[in-house]
Tab-separated table of C-alpha atoms in Angstrom:
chain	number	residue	atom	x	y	z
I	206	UNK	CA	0.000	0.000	0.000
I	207	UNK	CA	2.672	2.674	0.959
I	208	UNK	CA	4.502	1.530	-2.587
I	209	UNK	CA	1.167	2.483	-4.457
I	210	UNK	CA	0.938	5.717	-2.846
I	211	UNK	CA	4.472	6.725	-3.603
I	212	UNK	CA	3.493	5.678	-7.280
I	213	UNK	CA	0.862	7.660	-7.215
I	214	UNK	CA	2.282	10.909	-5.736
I	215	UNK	CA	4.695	10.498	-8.425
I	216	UNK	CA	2.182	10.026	-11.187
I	217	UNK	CA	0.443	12.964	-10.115
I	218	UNK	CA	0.437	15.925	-12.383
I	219	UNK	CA	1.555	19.048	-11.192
I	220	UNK	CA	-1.241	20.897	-12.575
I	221	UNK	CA	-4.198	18.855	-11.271
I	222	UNK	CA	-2.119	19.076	-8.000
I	223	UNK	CA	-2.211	22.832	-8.063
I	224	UNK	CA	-5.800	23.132	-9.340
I	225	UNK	CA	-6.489	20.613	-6.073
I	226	UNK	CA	-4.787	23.453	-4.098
I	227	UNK	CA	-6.109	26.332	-5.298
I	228	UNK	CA	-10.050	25.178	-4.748
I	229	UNK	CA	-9.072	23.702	-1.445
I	230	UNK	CA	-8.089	26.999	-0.849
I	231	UNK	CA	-11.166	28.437	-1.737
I	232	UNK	CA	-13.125	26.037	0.256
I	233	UNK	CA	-11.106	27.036	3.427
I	234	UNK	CA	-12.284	31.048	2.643
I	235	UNK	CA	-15.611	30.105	2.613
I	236	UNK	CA	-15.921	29.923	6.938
I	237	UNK	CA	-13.836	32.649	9.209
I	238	UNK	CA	-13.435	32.587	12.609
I	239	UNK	CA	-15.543	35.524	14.516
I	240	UNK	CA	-14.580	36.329	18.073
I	241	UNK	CA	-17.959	38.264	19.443
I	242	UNK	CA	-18.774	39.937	22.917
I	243	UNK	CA	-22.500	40.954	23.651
I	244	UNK	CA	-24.316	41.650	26.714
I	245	UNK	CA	-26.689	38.931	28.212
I	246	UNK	CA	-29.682	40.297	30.249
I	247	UNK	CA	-28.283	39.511	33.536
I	248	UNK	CA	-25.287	42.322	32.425
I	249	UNK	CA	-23.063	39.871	32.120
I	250	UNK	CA	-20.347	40.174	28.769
I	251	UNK	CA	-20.151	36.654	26.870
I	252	UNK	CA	-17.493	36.359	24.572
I	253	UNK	CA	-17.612	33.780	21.801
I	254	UNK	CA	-15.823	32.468	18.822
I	255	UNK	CA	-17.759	30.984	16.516
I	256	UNK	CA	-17.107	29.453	12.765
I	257	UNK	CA	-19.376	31.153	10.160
I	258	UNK	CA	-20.271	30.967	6.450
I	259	UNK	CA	-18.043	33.331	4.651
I	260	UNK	CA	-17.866	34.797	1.417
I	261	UNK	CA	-14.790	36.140	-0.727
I	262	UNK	CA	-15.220	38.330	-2.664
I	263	UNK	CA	-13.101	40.269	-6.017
I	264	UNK	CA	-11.416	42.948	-4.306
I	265	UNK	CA	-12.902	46.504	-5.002
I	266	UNK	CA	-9.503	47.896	-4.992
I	267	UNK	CA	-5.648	47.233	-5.396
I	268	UNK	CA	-4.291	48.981	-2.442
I	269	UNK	CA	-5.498	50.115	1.132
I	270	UNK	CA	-9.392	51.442	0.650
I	271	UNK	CA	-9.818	54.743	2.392
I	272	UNK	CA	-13.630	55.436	2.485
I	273	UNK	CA	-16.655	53.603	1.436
I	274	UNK	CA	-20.900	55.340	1.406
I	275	UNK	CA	-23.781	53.514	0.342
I	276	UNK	CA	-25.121	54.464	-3.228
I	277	UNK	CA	-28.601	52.310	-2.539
I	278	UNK	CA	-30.094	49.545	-1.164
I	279	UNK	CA	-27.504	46.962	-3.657
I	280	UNK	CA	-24.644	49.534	-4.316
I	281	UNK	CA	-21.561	51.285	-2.348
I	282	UNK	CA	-19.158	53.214	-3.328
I	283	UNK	CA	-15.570	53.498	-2.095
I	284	UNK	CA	-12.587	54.681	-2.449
I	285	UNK	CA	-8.495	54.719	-1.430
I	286	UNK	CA	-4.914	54.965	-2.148
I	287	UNK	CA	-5.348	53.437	-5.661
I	288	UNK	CA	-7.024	56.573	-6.732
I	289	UNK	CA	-10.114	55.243	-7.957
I	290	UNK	CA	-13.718	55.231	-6.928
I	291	UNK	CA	-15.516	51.976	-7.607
I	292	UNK	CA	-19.391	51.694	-7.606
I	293	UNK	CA	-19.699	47.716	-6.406
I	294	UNK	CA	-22.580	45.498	-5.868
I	295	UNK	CA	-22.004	43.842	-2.306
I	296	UNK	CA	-25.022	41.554	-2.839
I	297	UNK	CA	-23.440	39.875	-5.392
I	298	UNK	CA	-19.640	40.655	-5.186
I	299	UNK	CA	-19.126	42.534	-8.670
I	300	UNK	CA	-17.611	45.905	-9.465
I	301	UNK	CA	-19.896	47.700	-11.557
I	302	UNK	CA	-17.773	50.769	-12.461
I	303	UNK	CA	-14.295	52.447	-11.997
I	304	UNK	CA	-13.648	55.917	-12.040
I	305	UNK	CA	-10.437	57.353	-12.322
I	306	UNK	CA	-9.301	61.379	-12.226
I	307	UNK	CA	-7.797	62.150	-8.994
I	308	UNK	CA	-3.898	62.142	-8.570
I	309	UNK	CA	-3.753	61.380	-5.430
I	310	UNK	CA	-5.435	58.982	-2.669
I	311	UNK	CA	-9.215	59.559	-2.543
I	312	UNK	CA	-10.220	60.195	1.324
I	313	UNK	CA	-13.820	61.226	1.246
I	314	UNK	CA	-17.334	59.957	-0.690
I	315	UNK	CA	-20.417	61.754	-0.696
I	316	UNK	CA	-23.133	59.829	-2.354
I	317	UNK	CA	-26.934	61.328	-3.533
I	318	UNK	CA	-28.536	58.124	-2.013
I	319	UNK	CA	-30.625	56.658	-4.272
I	320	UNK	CA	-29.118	58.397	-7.604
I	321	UNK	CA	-26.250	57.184	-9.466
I	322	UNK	CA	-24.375	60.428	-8.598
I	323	UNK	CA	-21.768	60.677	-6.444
I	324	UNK	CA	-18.914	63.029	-5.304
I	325	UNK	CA	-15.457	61.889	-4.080
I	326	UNK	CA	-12.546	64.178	-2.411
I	327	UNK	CA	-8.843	63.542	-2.491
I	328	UNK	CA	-5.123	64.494	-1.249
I	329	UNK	CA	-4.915	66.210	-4.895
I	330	UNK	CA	-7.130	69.063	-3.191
I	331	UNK	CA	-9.477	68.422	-6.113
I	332	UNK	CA	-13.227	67.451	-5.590
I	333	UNK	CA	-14.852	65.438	-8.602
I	334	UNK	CA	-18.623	64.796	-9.581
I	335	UNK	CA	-19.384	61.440	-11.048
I	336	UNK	CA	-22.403	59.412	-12.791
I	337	UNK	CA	-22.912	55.982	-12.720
I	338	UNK	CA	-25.116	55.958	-15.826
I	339	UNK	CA	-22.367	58.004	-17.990
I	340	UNK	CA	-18.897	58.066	-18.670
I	341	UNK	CA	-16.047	57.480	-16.629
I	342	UNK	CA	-15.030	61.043	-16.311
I	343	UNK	CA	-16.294	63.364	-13.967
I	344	UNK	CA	-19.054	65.161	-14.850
I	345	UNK	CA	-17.973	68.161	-12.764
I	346	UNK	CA	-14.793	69.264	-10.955
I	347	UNK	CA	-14.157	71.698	-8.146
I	348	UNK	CA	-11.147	73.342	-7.513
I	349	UNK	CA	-10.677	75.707	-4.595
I	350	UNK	CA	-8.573	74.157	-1.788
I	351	UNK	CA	-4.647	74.223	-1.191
I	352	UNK	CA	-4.434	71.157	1.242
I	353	UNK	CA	-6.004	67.603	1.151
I	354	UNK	CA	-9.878	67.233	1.449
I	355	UNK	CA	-11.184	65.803	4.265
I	356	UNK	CA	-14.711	67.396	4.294
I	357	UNK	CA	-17.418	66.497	2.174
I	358	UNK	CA	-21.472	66.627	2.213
I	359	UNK	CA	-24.009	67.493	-0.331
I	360	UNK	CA	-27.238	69.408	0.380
I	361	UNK	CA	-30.574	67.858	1.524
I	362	UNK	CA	-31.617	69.072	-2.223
I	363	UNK	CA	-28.321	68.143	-3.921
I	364	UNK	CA	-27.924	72.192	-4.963
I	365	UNK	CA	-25.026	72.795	-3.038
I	366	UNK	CA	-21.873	71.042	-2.101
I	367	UNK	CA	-19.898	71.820	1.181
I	368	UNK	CA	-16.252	70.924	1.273
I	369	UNK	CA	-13.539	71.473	3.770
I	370	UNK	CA	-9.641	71.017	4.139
I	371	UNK	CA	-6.500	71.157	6.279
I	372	UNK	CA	-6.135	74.488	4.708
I	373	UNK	CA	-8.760	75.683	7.573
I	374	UNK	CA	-11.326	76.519	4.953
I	375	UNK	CA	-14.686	75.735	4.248
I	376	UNK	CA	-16.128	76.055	0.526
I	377	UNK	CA	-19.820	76.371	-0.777
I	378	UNK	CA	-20.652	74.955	-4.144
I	379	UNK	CA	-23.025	75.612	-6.396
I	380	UNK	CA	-23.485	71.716	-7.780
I	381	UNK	CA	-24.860	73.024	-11.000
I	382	UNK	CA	-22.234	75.279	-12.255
I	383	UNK	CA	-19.282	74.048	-10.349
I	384	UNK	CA	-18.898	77.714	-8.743
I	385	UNK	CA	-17.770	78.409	-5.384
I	386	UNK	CA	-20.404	80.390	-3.873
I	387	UNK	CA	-18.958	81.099	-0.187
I	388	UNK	CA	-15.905	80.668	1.466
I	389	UNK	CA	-15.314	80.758	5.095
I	390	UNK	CA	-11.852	80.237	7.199
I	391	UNK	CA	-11.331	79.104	11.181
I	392	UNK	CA	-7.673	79.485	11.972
I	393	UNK	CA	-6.435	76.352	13.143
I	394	UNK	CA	-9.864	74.186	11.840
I	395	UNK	CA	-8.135	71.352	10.168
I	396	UNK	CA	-11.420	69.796	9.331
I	397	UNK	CA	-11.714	66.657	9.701
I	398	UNK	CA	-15.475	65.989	8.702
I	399	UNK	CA	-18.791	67.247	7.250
I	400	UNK	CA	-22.145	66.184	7.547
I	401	UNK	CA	-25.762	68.034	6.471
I	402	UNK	CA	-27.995	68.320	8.864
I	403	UNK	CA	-31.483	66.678	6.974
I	404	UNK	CA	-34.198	69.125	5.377
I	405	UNK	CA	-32.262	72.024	7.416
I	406	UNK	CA	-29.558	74.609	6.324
I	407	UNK	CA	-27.273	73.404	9.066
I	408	UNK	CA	-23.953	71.358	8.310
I	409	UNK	CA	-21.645	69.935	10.896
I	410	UNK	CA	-18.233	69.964	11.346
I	411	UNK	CA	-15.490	68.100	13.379
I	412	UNK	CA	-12.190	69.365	13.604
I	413	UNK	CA	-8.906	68.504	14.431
I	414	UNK	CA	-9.072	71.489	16.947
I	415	UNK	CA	-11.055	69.273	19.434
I	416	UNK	CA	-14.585	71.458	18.297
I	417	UNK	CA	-17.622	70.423	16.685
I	418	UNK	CA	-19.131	73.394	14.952
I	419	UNK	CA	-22.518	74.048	13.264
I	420	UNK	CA	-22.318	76.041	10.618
I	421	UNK	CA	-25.084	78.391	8.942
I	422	UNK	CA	-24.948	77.446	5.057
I	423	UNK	CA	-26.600	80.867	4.753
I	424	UNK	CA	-23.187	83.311	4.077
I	425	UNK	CA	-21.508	79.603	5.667
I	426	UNK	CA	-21.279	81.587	9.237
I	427	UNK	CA	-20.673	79.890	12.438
I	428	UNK	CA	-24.420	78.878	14.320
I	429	UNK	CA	-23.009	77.108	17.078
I	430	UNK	CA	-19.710	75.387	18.518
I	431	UNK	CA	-20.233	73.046	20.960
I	432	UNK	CA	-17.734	72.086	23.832
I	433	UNK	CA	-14.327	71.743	23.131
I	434	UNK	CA	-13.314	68.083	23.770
I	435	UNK	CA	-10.161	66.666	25.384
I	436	UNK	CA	-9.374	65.044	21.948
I	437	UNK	CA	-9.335	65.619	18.232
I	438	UNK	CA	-12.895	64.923	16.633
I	439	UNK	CA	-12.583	62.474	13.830
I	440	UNK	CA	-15.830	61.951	12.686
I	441	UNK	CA	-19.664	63.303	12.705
I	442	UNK	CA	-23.284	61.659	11.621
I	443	UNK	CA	-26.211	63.606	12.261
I	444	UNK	CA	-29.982	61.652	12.728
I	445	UNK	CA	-32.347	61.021	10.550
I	446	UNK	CA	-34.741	63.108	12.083
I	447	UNK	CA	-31.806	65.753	13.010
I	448	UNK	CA	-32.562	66.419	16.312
I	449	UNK	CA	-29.363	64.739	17.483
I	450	UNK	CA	-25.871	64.550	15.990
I	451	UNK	CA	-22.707	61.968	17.401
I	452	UNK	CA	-19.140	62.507	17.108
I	453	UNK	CA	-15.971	60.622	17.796
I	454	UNK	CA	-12.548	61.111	18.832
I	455	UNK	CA	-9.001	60.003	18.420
I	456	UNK	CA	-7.162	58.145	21.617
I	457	UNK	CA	-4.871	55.494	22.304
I	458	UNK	CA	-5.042	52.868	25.103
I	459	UNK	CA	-8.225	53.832	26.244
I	460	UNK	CA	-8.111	57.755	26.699
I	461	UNK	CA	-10.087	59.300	24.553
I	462	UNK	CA	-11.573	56.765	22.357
I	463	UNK	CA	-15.245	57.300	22.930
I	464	UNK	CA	-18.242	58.870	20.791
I	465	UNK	CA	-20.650	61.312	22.069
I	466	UNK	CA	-24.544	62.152	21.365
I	467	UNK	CA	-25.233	65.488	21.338
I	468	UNK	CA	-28.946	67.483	21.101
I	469	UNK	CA	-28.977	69.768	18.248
I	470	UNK	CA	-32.215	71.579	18.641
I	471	UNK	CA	-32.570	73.039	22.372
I	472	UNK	CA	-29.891	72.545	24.620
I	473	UNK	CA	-27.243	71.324	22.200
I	474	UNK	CA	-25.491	70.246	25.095
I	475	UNK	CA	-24.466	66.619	25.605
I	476	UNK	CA	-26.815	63.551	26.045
I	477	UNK	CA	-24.827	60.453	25.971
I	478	UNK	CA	-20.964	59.091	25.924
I	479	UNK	CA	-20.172	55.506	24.783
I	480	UNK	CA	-16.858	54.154	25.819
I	481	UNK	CA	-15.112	51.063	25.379
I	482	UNK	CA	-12.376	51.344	22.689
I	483	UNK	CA	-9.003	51.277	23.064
I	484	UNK	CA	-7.705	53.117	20.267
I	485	UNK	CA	-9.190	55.813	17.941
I	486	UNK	CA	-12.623	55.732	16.947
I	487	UNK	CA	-12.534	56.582	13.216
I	488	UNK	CA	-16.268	55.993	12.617
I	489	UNK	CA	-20.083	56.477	14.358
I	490	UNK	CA	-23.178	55.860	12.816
I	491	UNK	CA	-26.775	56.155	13.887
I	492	UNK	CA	-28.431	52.643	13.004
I	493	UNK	CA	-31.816	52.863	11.365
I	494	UNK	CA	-34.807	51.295	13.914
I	495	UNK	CA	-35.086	48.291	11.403
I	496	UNK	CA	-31.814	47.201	11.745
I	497	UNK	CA	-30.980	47.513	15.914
I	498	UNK	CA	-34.813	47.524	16.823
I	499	UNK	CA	-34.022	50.071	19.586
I	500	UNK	CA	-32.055	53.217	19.293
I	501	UNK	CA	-28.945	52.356	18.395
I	502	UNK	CA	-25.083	53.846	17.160
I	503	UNK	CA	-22.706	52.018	16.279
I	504	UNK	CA	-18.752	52.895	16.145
I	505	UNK	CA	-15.639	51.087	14.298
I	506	UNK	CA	-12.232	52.139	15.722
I	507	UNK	CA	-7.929	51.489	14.765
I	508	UNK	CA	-8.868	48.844	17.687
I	509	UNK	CA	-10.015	46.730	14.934
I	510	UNK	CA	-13.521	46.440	16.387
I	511	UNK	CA	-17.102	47.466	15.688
I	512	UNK	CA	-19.644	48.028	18.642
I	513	UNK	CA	-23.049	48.848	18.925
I	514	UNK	CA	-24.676	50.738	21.361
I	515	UNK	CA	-28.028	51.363	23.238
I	516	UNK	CA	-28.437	55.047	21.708
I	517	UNK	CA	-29.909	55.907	24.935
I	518	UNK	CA	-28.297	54.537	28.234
I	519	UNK	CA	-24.615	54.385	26.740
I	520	UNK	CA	-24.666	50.001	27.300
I	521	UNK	CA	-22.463	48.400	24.805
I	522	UNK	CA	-24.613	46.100	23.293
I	523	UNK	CA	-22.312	43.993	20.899
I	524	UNK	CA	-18.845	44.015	19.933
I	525	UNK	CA	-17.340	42.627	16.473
I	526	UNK	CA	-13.854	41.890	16.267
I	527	UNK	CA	-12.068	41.953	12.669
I	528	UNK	CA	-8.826	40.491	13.919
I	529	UNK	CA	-5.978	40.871	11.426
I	530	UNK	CA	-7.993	43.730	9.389
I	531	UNK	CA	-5.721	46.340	10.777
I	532	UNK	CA	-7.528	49.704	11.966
I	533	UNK	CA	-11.200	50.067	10.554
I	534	UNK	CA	-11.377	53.524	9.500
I	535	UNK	CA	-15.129	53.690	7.602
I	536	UNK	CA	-17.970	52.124	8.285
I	537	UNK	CA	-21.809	52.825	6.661
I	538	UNK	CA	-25.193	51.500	6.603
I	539	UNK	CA	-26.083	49.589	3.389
I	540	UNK	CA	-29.479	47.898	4.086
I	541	UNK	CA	-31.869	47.141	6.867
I	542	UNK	CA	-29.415	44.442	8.254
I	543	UNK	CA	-26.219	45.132	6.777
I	544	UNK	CA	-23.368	47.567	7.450
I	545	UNK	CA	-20.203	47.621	5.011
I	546	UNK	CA	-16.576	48.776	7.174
I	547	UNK	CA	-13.093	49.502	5.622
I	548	UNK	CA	-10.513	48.258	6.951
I	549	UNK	CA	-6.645	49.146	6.654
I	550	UNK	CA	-5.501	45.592	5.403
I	551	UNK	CA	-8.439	43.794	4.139
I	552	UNK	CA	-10.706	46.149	2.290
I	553	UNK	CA	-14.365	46.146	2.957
I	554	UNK	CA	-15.945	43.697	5.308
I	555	UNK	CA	-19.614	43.085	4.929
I	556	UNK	CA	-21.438	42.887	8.224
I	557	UNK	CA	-24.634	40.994	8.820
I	558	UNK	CA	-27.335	42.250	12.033
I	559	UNK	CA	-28.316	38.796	13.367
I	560	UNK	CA	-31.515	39.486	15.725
I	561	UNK	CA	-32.463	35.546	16.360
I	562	UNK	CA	-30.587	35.210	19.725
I	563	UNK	CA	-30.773	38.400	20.687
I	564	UNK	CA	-28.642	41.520	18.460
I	565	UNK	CA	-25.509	39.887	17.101
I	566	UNK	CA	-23.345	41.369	14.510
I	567	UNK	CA	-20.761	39.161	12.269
I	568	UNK	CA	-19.018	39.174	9.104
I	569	UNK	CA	-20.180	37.504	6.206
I	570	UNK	CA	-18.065	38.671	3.190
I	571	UNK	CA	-15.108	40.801	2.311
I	572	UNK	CA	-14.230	42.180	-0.768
């Protein structure tokens, strides 16, 4: 017997032995190891690793992805150091389009949900406008910065476009004509992110400053800045409804770290802080009733984990770790049970919202 199976090891070809390899290979992708913590109803935090179905996809991109926004209910688009924004279908795992025009690393998309338009920003200080159902050049460009873009949001109407930069400045776009229509400068506002507040004339701003500010798109005047934190603000999502905003800040081992609900009609003073991180949180997002059946937020940080949170008493109520994704540095909502996060080393991970033992989260593609 151990004579016929030298034999045949011999007689093997090489290539049927690779081709053997290569779909045991892609057998082995098809189930990842999750490690999950959520709170029982007795308080108590259960952590648990568990072997799930999982789902590789064709990469969106060939290098690190910076950003990524939800186009619709089947469509996101994302963006990173390859310099291309790519409209892909996460439902089935196929890019639909590639657009290419900036020089430099894209670090900001602003989609018109529910269009196929869609505006990306980029270290080449340049803005671009782009349409799924045309060419791949961009249908409009706007030009007005001298640093990187790291602000972008369109209007509730899609008029006007609001972008800011490390040069301290805020600009006001006419969408239409591609003309800056205001310009407004905070010394020392290295923005860091821009958000519209819904059906209002209100955008919101963090800052590298520490401040959240609400600006007046009305002459782009300052309405309102809030507190000044004890770190820098990375990131801002206002609600649906937008009577409340959230922000989050930078940190390392714990200080800092945390995200913070804030009222923007009355007071505007703070509601709620969730902590729990350990390093940065690049990302918070308010999660629509559907999807978390109770207020909820959720927040992805350099810690490589996502969490969601009881909106309203601050409880972690689940926590999703992505180990050996590297820092997550996007995440957004893409359906009723799914949110899509970038990550620094393994692209975009597709997250499912599992409510049949209670709210779970885990990954169930990447691409």
């Amino acid at each position: 017997m151990l004579l016929l199976r030298c034999h045949l090891k011999r007689a093997l070809p090489q290539k049927v032995s690779c081709r053997f390899c290569a779909v045991m290979g892609k057998l082995q992708s098809k189930f990842k190891h999750s490690t999950y913590k959520y709170s029982r109803p007795d308080g108590f935090i259960e952590e648990k690793i568990q072997t799930k179905a999982f789902q590789e996809y064709s990469p969106a991109h060939v290098d690190t992805v910076s950003v990524v926004a939800a186009l619709n209910s089947d469509l996101c688009v994302s963006g990173g150091k390859d310099k291309t924004a790519v409209a892909y279908n996460w439902r089935t795992g196929n890019v639909v389009k590639r657009f290419k025009g900036h020089e430099r690393e894209i670090t900001k998309i602003a989609c018109i949900y529910k269009s196929s338009q869609f505006f990306s920003a980029s270290r080449d200080k340049m803005v671009m406008m782009w349409d799924l159902q045309s060419s791949s050049q961009p249908r409009q460009q706007f030009s007005g910065h001298t640093m990187v873009v790291t602000g972008l949001t369109v209007s509730p109407d899609s008029s006007q476009l609001c972008t800011g930069s490390r040069d301290n400045t805020l600009l006001l776009w006419d969408v239409g004509t591609g003309q800056c229509a205001e310009r407004a400068s905070v010394s020392r506002n290295l923005v860091t992110h821009l958000c519209w507040v819904p059906r209002e004339h209100y955008i919101l701003q963090t800052s590298e400053d520490k401040t959240i500010r609400l600006w007046d798109s009305r002459g782009l005047q300052v309405a309102h800045t809030f507190p000044t934190q004890q770190h820098i603000q990375t990131y801002c999502e206002v609600s649906e409804d937008g009577h409340k905003c959230v922000s989050c800040s930078s940190g390392f081992e714990g200080e800092g770290c945390e995200a913070t609900l804030w009222d923007l009609r009355q007071t505007r003073s703070r509601i709620c802080e969730y902590r729990g991180h350990f390093q940065t949180v690049a990302s918070c997002i308010f999660l629509p009733r559907a999807l978390a059946s109770m207020p909820a937020i959720a927040t992805s940080s350099h810690d490589c984990k996502v969490k969601i949170w009881n909106q309203d008493t601050g409880a972690c109520l689940f926590t999703l770790s992505l180990d050996g994704s590297g820092p997550l540095t996007s995440l957004a909502v893409a359906d009723s049970v799914s949110l899509l996060c970038v990550s620094f080393s393994r692209g975009i991970h597709l997250l499912r919202v599992d409510r049949s033992q209670g709210l779970e989260l885990r990954e169930v593609a990447a691409f």
